[in-house]
Short mmCIF file of C-alpha atoms in Angstrom, two decimals:
data_model
loop_
_atom_site.label_atom_id
_atom_site.label_comp_id
_atom_site.label_asym_id
_atom_site.label_seq_id
_atom_site.Cartn_x
_atom_site.Cartn_y
_atom_site.Cartn_z
CA MET A 2 217.57 42.77 15.21
CA HIS A 3 218.91 42.80 11.98
CA LYS A 4 216.93 39.39 11.69
CA ASN A 5 213.80 39.76 12.59
CA ARG A 6 214.09 42.79 10.07
CA MET A 7 215.24 41.54 7.27
CA THR A 8 212.42 39.26 7.45
CA LEU A 9 209.81 41.67 7.98
CA LEU A 10 211.32 43.29 4.58
CA ILE A 11 210.95 40.22 2.55
CA LEU A 12 207.28 39.56 3.70
CA ALA A 13 206.94 43.65 3.14
CA ALA A 14 208.69 42.58 -0.51
CA MET A 15 205.81 39.46 -1.63
CA VAL A 16 203.12 41.68 0.27
CA LEU A 17 203.66 44.96 -2.35
CA GLY A 18 205.15 43.44 -5.37
CA SER A 19 202.16 41.84 -5.29
CA LEU A 20 199.83 44.84 -4.83
CA LEU A 21 202.37 46.95 -7.68
CA GLY A 22 201.60 43.53 -10.68
CA GLY A 23 197.64 43.50 -9.75
CA VAL A 24 197.52 46.96 -10.06
CA ALA A 25 199.56 46.54 -13.96
CA HIS A 26 197.28 43.77 -15.00
CA ALA A 27 193.78 45.25 -14.41
CA PHE A 28 195.51 48.19 -15.88
CA PHE A 29 196.82 46.66 -19.22
CA PRO A 30 194.99 43.90 -19.73
CA ASP A 31 195.80 43.58 -23.27
CA LEU A 32 199.20 40.76 -22.95
CA ALA A 33 202.06 41.67 -25.02
CA THR A 34 201.70 44.97 -22.37
CA GLN A 35 201.89 42.70 -19.44
CA GLN A 36 204.55 40.87 -20.65
CA ILE A 37 207.17 43.43 -21.38
CA ILE A 38 206.02 45.02 -18.01
CA ALA A 39 206.71 41.81 -15.54
CA GLY A 40 209.86 41.72 -18.23
CA ASP A 41 210.79 44.74 -16.66
CA LEU A 42 209.80 44.19 -13.16
CA SER A 43 211.55 41.12 -13.12
CA ILE A 44 214.76 42.68 -14.43
CA GLY A 45 215.95 42.99 -10.34
CA SER A 46 215.05 39.68 -9.47
CA THR A 47 217.26 37.94 -12.46
CA VAL A 48 219.66 40.18 -11.41
CA PHE A 49 219.55 37.95 -7.66
CA LEU A 50 219.42 35.04 -8.68
CA ARG A 51 222.97 35.37 -11.83
CA LEU A 52 224.20 36.86 -8.48
CA ILE A 53 223.97 33.57 -6.61
CA LYS A 54 225.04 31.48 -9.12
CA MET A 55 227.70 33.33 -9.69
CA ILE A 56 228.56 32.63 -6.26
CA LEU A 57 227.56 28.83 -5.88
CA ALA A 58 229.87 26.71 -7.61
CA PRO A 59 232.92 28.23 -6.45
CA LEU A 60 231.03 28.14 -2.29
CA ILE A 61 230.12 24.28 -2.71
CA PHE A 62 233.55 24.08 -3.81
CA SER A 63 235.53 25.08 -0.94
CA THR A 64 233.55 24.20 1.65
CA LEU A 65 233.16 21.14 0.53
CA VAL A 66 236.43 20.56 -0.05
CA VAL A 67 237.28 22.41 3.26
CA GLY A 68 235.04 20.02 5.12
CA ILE A 69 236.12 16.54 3.22
CA GLY A 70 240.10 17.41 3.68
CA HIS A 71 239.76 18.44 7.51
CA MET A 72 238.12 15.00 7.99
CA SER A 73 240.73 11.95 8.92
CA ASP A 74 240.14 9.31 6.75
CA ALA A 75 237.49 8.97 4.48
CA ALA A 76 236.18 5.98 6.76
CA ALA A 77 234.32 9.72 7.75
CA VAL A 78 233.57 10.93 4.22
CA GLY A 79 231.65 7.02 3.68
CA ARG A 80 229.84 7.06 7.06
CA ILE A 81 228.23 10.70 7.28
CA GLY A 82 227.36 10.19 3.43
CA GLY A 83 226.07 6.77 3.82
CA LYS A 84 223.24 8.75 6.53
CA ALA A 85 222.72 11.59 4.43
CA MET A 86 221.74 8.81 1.78
CA LEU A 87 219.54 7.18 4.22
CA TRP A 88 218.79 9.86 4.88
CA PHE A 89 217.08 10.99 1.98
CA VAL A 90 215.42 7.79 0.61
CA CYS A 91 213.11 8.05 4.01
CA ALA A 92 212.50 11.56 3.29
CA SER A 93 211.02 11.07 0.03
CA LEU A 94 209.51 8.08 0.95
CA LEU A 95 207.70 9.28 3.32
CA SER A 96 207.31 12.82 0.64
CA LEU A 97 205.94 10.04 -2.48
CA THR A 98 203.80 8.39 -0.03
CA LEU A 99 201.80 11.62 1.90
CA GLY A 100 201.02 13.28 -1.88
CA LEU A 101 199.54 9.90 -3.13
CA VAL A 102 196.67 9.10 0.43
CA LEU A 103 196.34 12.95 0.22
CA VAL A 104 194.90 13.95 -4.08
CA ASN A 105 193.49 10.46 -3.08
CA ILE A 106 191.79 11.63 -0.55
CA PHE A 107 191.27 15.53 -1.93
CA GLN A 108 190.69 14.39 -5.22
CA PRO A 109 191.72 18.09 -6.96
CA GLY A 110 190.78 16.82 -10.27
CA VAL A 111 187.70 14.48 -9.69
CA GLY A 112 184.94 15.94 -12.11
CA MET A 113 187.32 17.89 -14.68
CA HIS A 114 186.05 15.46 -17.37
CA LYS A 115 189.36 16.25 -19.70
CA VAL A 116 189.34 14.57 -23.02
CA ASN A 117 192.55 13.63 -24.86
CA MET A 118 193.73 15.77 -27.10
CA MET A 119 197.53 14.83 -27.65
CA THR A 120 198.95 17.57 -27.47
CA ASP A 121 202.65 17.65 -27.80
CA THR A 122 204.08 19.53 -24.18
CA HIS A 123 207.76 19.88 -25.94
CA LEU A 124 208.59 18.16 -22.32
CA SER A 125 212.40 16.22 -22.89
CA VAL A 126 212.88 13.34 -20.68
CA HIS A 127 215.61 12.44 -22.66
CA SER A 128 217.61 13.75 -19.23
CA LEU A 129 215.37 10.44 -17.05
CA THR A 130 217.37 7.33 -19.27
CA LEU A 131 220.42 5.31 -16.93
CA ASP A 132 222.40 8.21 -20.15
CA GLY A 133 220.97 10.56 -18.73
CA PHE A 134 221.28 10.82 -15.24
CA ILE A 135 225.16 9.38 -15.80
CA GLN A 136 226.42 12.79 -17.80
CA HIS A 137 224.01 14.57 -15.34
CA MET A 138 226.42 13.59 -12.05
CA VAL A 139 229.99 12.66 -13.97
CA PRO A 140 231.72 15.75 -15.17
CA ASP A 141 233.91 16.11 -18.48
CA SER A 142 235.57 19.42 -17.70
CA ILE A 143 235.03 20.11 -13.51
CA PHE A 144 235.00 24.05 -14.63
CA ARG A 145 231.97 23.06 -17.79
CA ALA A 146 230.06 22.47 -14.19
CA MET A 147 230.73 25.40 -12.64
CA ALA A 148 229.94 27.32 -15.98
CA ASP A 149 226.75 25.33 -15.84
CA ASN A 150 226.41 25.16 -12.52
CA GLU A 151 225.52 20.92 -12.76
CA VAL A 152 225.21 21.15 -8.68
CA LEU A 153 225.42 16.80 -8.82
CA GLN A 154 228.59 16.75 -10.70
CA ILE A 155 230.42 19.65 -8.99
CA VAL A 156 229.81 18.04 -6.00
CA VAL A 157 231.43 14.12 -7.20
CA PHE A 158 234.63 16.06 -8.06
CA SER A 159 234.66 18.04 -4.83
CA ILE A 160 233.71 15.02 -3.16
CA PHE A 161 237.39 13.46 -5.37
CA PHE A 162 239.23 16.16 -4.60
CA GLY A 163 238.39 16.65 -0.66
CA ILE A 164 239.01 12.88 -0.41
CA ALA A 165 242.95 13.24 -2.32
CA CYS A 166 243.29 16.07 0.22
CA ALA A 167 242.01 13.93 3.29
CA SER A 168 244.34 11.50 1.88
CA LEU A 169 248.03 14.01 1.79
CA PRO A 170 247.67 16.23 4.77
CA ALA A 171 251.47 17.46 4.65
CA LYS A 172 250.75 18.18 0.61
CA ALA A 173 247.68 19.50 0.71
CA LYS A 174 248.10 21.65 3.82
CA VAL A 175 247.84 24.98 0.94
CA VAL A 176 244.82 24.12 -0.20
CA LEU A 177 243.45 22.92 2.01
CA GLU A 178 244.38 26.57 3.64
CA TRP A 179 243.18 28.30 0.30
CA ALA A 180 240.10 26.34 0.20
CA GLU A 181 239.46 27.62 3.21
CA SER A 182 240.17 31.45 3.15
CA LEU A 183 237.53 31.33 0.02
CA SER A 184 235.48 30.35 1.36
CA HIS A 185 234.60 32.62 3.65
CA ILE A 186 235.51 35.48 1.32
CA ILE A 187 232.36 33.33 -0.81
CA LEU A 188 229.96 33.38 2.23
CA ARG A 189 231.46 37.60 2.68
CA VAL A 190 230.15 37.88 -1.12
CA THR A 191 226.89 36.07 -0.60
CA SER A 192 226.36 38.70 2.87
CA TYR A 193 226.35 41.34 0.04
CA VAL A 194 224.56 39.66 -2.26
CA MET A 195 221.70 38.82 0.51
CA MET A 196 220.74 42.32 0.98
CA ILE A 197 219.32 43.59 -2.38
CA ALA A 198 216.71 40.22 -1.57
CA PRO A 199 213.69 42.16 -0.67
CA LEU A 200 214.07 43.86 -3.41
CA ALA A 201 214.42 40.63 -5.80
CA VAL A 202 211.33 38.90 -3.49
CA PHE A 203 209.21 42.55 -5.20
CA CYS A 204 211.15 42.19 -8.65
CA ALA A 205 209.92 38.98 -9.54
CA MET A 206 205.57 38.55 -7.05
CA ALA A 207 205.45 41.86 -8.93
CA ALA A 208 206.15 40.40 -12.38
CA THR A 209 204.66 36.73 -11.29
CA VAL A 210 201.50 38.93 -11.09
CA THR A 211 201.14 41.37 -13.58
CA THR A 212 200.82 38.78 -15.93
CA ASN A 213 198.44 36.01 -14.00
CA GLY A 214 197.32 38.42 -12.24
CA PHE A 215 194.68 37.13 -9.91
CA SER A 216 192.05 35.80 -11.04
CA ILE A 217 194.13 33.11 -11.57
CA LEU A 218 194.19 31.85 -8.70
CA SER A 219 190.77 31.40 -7.86
CA ILE A 220 190.35 29.40 -11.69
CA TYR A 221 192.84 26.90 -10.14
CA GLY A 222 191.73 27.33 -6.40
CA LYS A 223 191.08 23.91 -5.69
CA PHE A 224 193.96 22.32 -7.08
CA MET A 225 196.53 24.98 -5.25
CA GLY A 226 194.71 25.64 -1.73
CA GLU A 227 194.63 20.76 -1.25
CA PHE A 228 198.49 21.12 -2.22
CA TYR A 229 199.57 24.00 -0.28
CA LEU A 230 197.46 22.29 2.20
CA ALA A 231 199.08 18.84 1.29
CA LEU A 232 202.54 20.75 2.03
CA ALA A 233 201.46 22.66 4.88
CA ILE A 234 200.58 18.70 6.47
CA LEU A 235 204.67 17.92 4.75
CA TRP A 236 205.55 20.68 7.59
CA ALA A 237 204.49 19.61 10.57
CA ALA A 238 205.71 16.28 9.50
CA LEU A 239 208.67 17.98 9.24
CA ILE A 240 208.58 19.92 12.36
CA GLY A 241 207.27 16.67 14.27
CA ILE A 242 210.80 14.84 13.24
CA ALA A 243 212.68 17.41 13.56
CA PHE A 244 211.81 17.76 17.31
CA THR A 245 212.19 13.36 18.01
CA PHE A 246 215.51 13.97 16.58
CA LEU A 247 216.95 16.97 18.21
CA GLY A 248 214.72 18.12 21.33
CA LYS A 249 214.79 21.69 21.76
CA GLN A 250 217.30 22.44 19.06
CA ALA A 251 213.87 22.40 16.52
CA LYS A 252 212.11 25.04 17.50
CA LYS A 253 216.24 27.51 17.03
CA LEU A 254 216.28 26.00 13.67
CA ILE A 255 212.49 26.97 12.49
CA SER A 256 213.47 30.11 13.56
CA LEU A 257 216.86 30.77 11.63
CA MET A 258 215.68 28.59 8.52
CA ARG A 259 212.98 31.04 8.39
CA GLU A 260 215.05 34.39 6.40
CA PRO A 261 215.82 31.10 3.97
CA PHE A 262 212.23 29.48 3.69
CA LEU A 263 210.66 33.02 2.51
CA LEU A 264 213.67 33.90 0.38
CA ALA A 265 212.93 30.27 -1.01
CA PHE A 266 209.18 31.14 -1.45
CA SER A 267 208.48 34.52 -3.11
CA THR A 268 211.43 33.27 -5.77
CA ALA A 269 210.35 30.11 -7.22
CA SER A 270 214.49 29.27 -6.05
CA SER A 271 215.96 26.55 -4.23
CA GLU A 272 219.06 28.05 -5.46
CA ALA A 273 218.56 31.77 -4.14
CA ALA A 274 218.47 29.91 0.34
CA TYR A 275 221.62 27.83 -0.57
CA PRO A 276 224.34 30.34 0.80
CA LEU A 277 221.56 31.56 3.41
CA ILE A 278 221.00 27.93 5.05
CA LEU A 279 225.07 27.08 4.78
CA GLU A 280 224.89 30.77 6.60
CA GLN A 281 222.29 30.00 9.63
CA LEU A 282 223.12 26.41 10.00
CA THR A 283 226.17 27.93 11.65
CA LYS A 284 224.08 29.21 13.95
CA LEU A 285 222.40 26.70 15.11
CA PRO A 286 225.04 25.02 15.81
CA VAL A 287 225.75 22.73 12.96
CA SER A 288 229.52 21.77 11.87
CA ARG A 289 230.34 23.44 8.77
CA LYS A 290 231.79 19.70 7.65
CA VAL A 291 228.70 18.51 7.91
CA SER A 292 226.17 20.84 6.53
CA SER A 293 228.45 21.71 3.89
CA PHE A 294 228.77 18.48 2.51
CA VAL A 295 225.40 17.25 3.71
CA LEU A 296 223.22 20.00 1.91
CA PRO A 297 224.67 20.06 -1.98
CA LEU A 298 223.96 16.18 -1.52
CA GLY A 299 220.41 16.97 -0.61
CA TYR A 300 219.90 19.95 -3.32
CA SER A 301 220.71 16.55 -5.28
CA PHE A 302 218.75 13.80 -3.97
CA ASN A 303 216.35 15.56 -1.00
CA LEU A 304 213.86 17.38 -3.30
CA ASP A 305 210.26 16.44 -0.52
CA GLY A 306 207.84 19.35 -1.51
CA THR A 307 209.29 18.44 -5.41
CA MET A 308 208.81 14.64 -4.46
CA MET A 309 205.07 15.03 -3.36
CA TYR A 310 204.38 17.17 -5.76
CA CYS A 311 205.60 14.15 -8.08
CA THR A 312 203.41 12.15 -7.44
CA PHE A 313 199.85 14.51 -6.51
CA ALA A 314 200.62 16.56 -9.46
CA SER A 315 200.69 13.85 -11.63
CA ILE A 316 197.68 11.01 -9.72
CA PHE A 317 195.47 14.90 -10.39
CA ILE A 318 196.04 14.42 -14.32
CA ALA A 319 195.08 10.51 -14.25
CA GLN A 320 191.99 11.87 -12.41
CA ALA A 321 190.80 14.56 -14.79
CA TYR A 322 190.78 12.54 -17.77
CA ASP A 323 188.42 9.91 -15.77
CA ILE A 324 191.42 7.22 -15.49
CA ALA A 325 191.00 4.50 -12.96
CA LEU A 326 193.98 3.57 -11.21
CA PRO A 327 194.91 0.88 -8.17
CA TRP A 328 196.03 1.02 -5.18
CA SER A 329 198.57 -1.47 -7.16
CA THR A 330 199.82 0.71 -10.15
CA GLN A 331 199.39 4.01 -7.35
CA ILE A 332 202.47 2.39 -5.17
CA THR A 333 204.13 1.48 -8.21
CA MET A 334 203.40 4.52 -9.83
CA LEU A 335 205.48 5.92 -6.40
CA LEU A 336 208.14 3.62 -7.08
CA VAL A 337 208.78 4.52 -10.53
CA LEU A 338 209.15 8.53 -9.27
CA MET A 339 211.78 7.46 -6.34
CA LEU A 340 213.96 6.49 -8.99
CA THR A 341 213.85 9.55 -11.47
CA SER A 342 213.26 11.54 -8.40
CA LYS A 343 216.60 11.29 -8.05
CA GLY A 344 217.95 11.99 -11.36
CA MET A 345 216.25 15.52 -11.39
CA ALA A 346 219.58 17.55 -10.35
CA GLY A 347 220.09 19.64 -13.29
CA ILE A 348 217.88 19.61 -15.53
CA PRO A 349 215.47 22.67 -16.31
CA ARG A 350 211.51 22.11 -15.47
CA ALA A 351 212.60 18.81 -14.04
CA SER A 352 209.84 18.19 -11.84
CA SER A 353 207.28 19.24 -15.11
CA VAL A 354 210.10 16.64 -16.86
CA VAL A 355 209.67 13.32 -14.22
CA ILE A 356 205.79 14.55 -14.99
CA VAL A 357 205.18 14.19 -17.93
CA ALA A 358 207.73 11.03 -18.00
CA THR A 359 206.06 9.05 -15.66
CA LEU A 360 202.22 9.70 -16.71
CA GLY A 361 203.73 7.98 -19.94
CA GLN A 362 204.84 4.60 -18.88
CA PHE A 363 201.42 4.68 -16.47
CA ASN A 364 199.46 5.45 -20.78
CA ILE A 365 198.07 8.78 -18.82
CA PRO A 366 197.63 11.58 -21.37
CA GLU A 367 201.27 12.98 -21.28
CA GLU A 368 199.13 16.72 -22.50
CA GLY A 369 198.16 16.28 -18.67
CA ILE A 370 201.22 18.45 -17.71
CA LEU A 371 199.86 21.36 -19.63
CA LEU A 372 196.50 21.36 -17.01
CA ILE A 373 199.61 24.14 -14.00
CA LEU A 374 202.08 24.66 -16.22
CA GLY A 375 200.04 27.76 -16.50
CA ILE A 376 200.21 28.18 -12.19
CA ASP A 377 203.44 26.33 -11.72
CA THR A 378 205.80 29.57 -10.55
CA PHE A 379 203.17 29.59 -7.84
CA LEU A 380 202.92 25.83 -7.34
CA ASP A 381 207.37 26.00 -6.64
CA MET A 382 207.36 28.68 -4.54
CA GLY A 383 205.99 25.92 -2.18
CA ARG A 384 208.36 23.46 -3.22
CA SER A 385 211.02 25.31 -2.53
CA ALA A 386 210.43 25.89 0.78
CA THR A 387 209.99 23.07 1.43
CA ASN A 388 212.67 21.76 -0.05
CA VAL A 389 214.58 24.69 2.55
CA ILE A 390 213.00 23.12 5.69
CA GLY A 391 213.56 18.93 4.46
CA ASN A 392 217.55 20.84 3.83
CA SER A 393 217.89 22.10 6.39
CA LEU A 394 216.89 19.09 8.71
CA ALA A 395 218.88 17.01 7.29
CA ALA A 396 221.81 18.40 7.39
CA ALA A 397 220.80 19.32 11.61
CA VAL A 398 219.46 15.83 12.41
CA ILE A 399 222.77 13.49 10.77
CA ASP A 400 225.00 16.76 12.73
CA LYS A 401 223.74 15.81 15.60
CA TRP A 402 224.27 11.78 14.65
CA GLU A 403 227.80 12.56 13.93
CA THR A 404 228.54 14.97 17.13
CA GLN A 405 226.52 11.53 19.94
CA ARG A 406 229.55 9.03 18.15
CA ARG A 407 232.43 11.83 19.14
CA PRO A 408 232.46 14.96 20.97
CA PRO A 409 231.32 17.95 18.96
CA LEU A 410 233.20 18.61 15.98
CA SER A 411 234.74 22.26 15.42
CA PRO A 412 232.21 24.71 13.01
#
């Protein structure tokens, strides 16, 4: 009952927030006034997202250390990590390929006939260099990494810390008990934070529609409609994969992920749904040892919705500028995105940065990103929700592989 009530509250908040935003946009046509109203409305969603970021670092650290620390040997860590990375590579190829094929079928940019004006996009692509990726991956201070919520850096430190605990079972016993207690406390804090999720959803939707109005949806209707159709096809593919690997459990997984899906969609933030995904996976059940290891990695390397968007948007921009790309070039672009997308963790406006970097390599006007920045929030809703499906599925499948290998792990 509680689960259904929360889902209904989030859905109601999305509808009511959109209606309020539409009214505000209509009654206050001045852009400056709209931005002031949107700023006031977004306070609720800002507070919620800040609370989520507040608990993210201790939650990832404690659950990951406990999960690895209780594993019998380092081989288990390597085995689960290897399975996770194999899954992520296959999921990445599926998402990127599907985006590439569908944008060629739909051709949303054909007929726009844009002319290159050499406009500066103000998006830095420094982070996509090898040096930038290493800096995002390897922490020079775990405290700075936690303060900045650098998920990948926290994961790297936690893996080293957890393996060290596993290799010193006697001396690390107290530390592991402390980490386990911390994880339970943070999960309880998470349940408190989630109580204001409907309010955050209401504020986020109201603020977005206040500044953009419903008209922006019609202006970019073709691109948005076709992108969401592409996402729906990806969702269907992921659900099909879920039934293939999980059997009857797939239906329960879909039901459990309903709330995280709606939360990520309405707030346009995958991070907002992270604690809830972790909690819901335990009910499947997925071993906390597996989910607390796979999910943080997934948030760094398995952003299915974001990767589909990268190929879809890149080819859309080429079509808008009447640049014909042979299939060989498009496949090369896919392979480039396969590599660059793995360095996205911790980069602000990551998908836009990756797209700009890719456009530059294939002599496509980088200013083309400005065609879709105006609706990026609406697109990000779908991307974030898709990331929830992909990462929860990865954790569930890898847990099943582990339980088939030996007796089930205790949550």
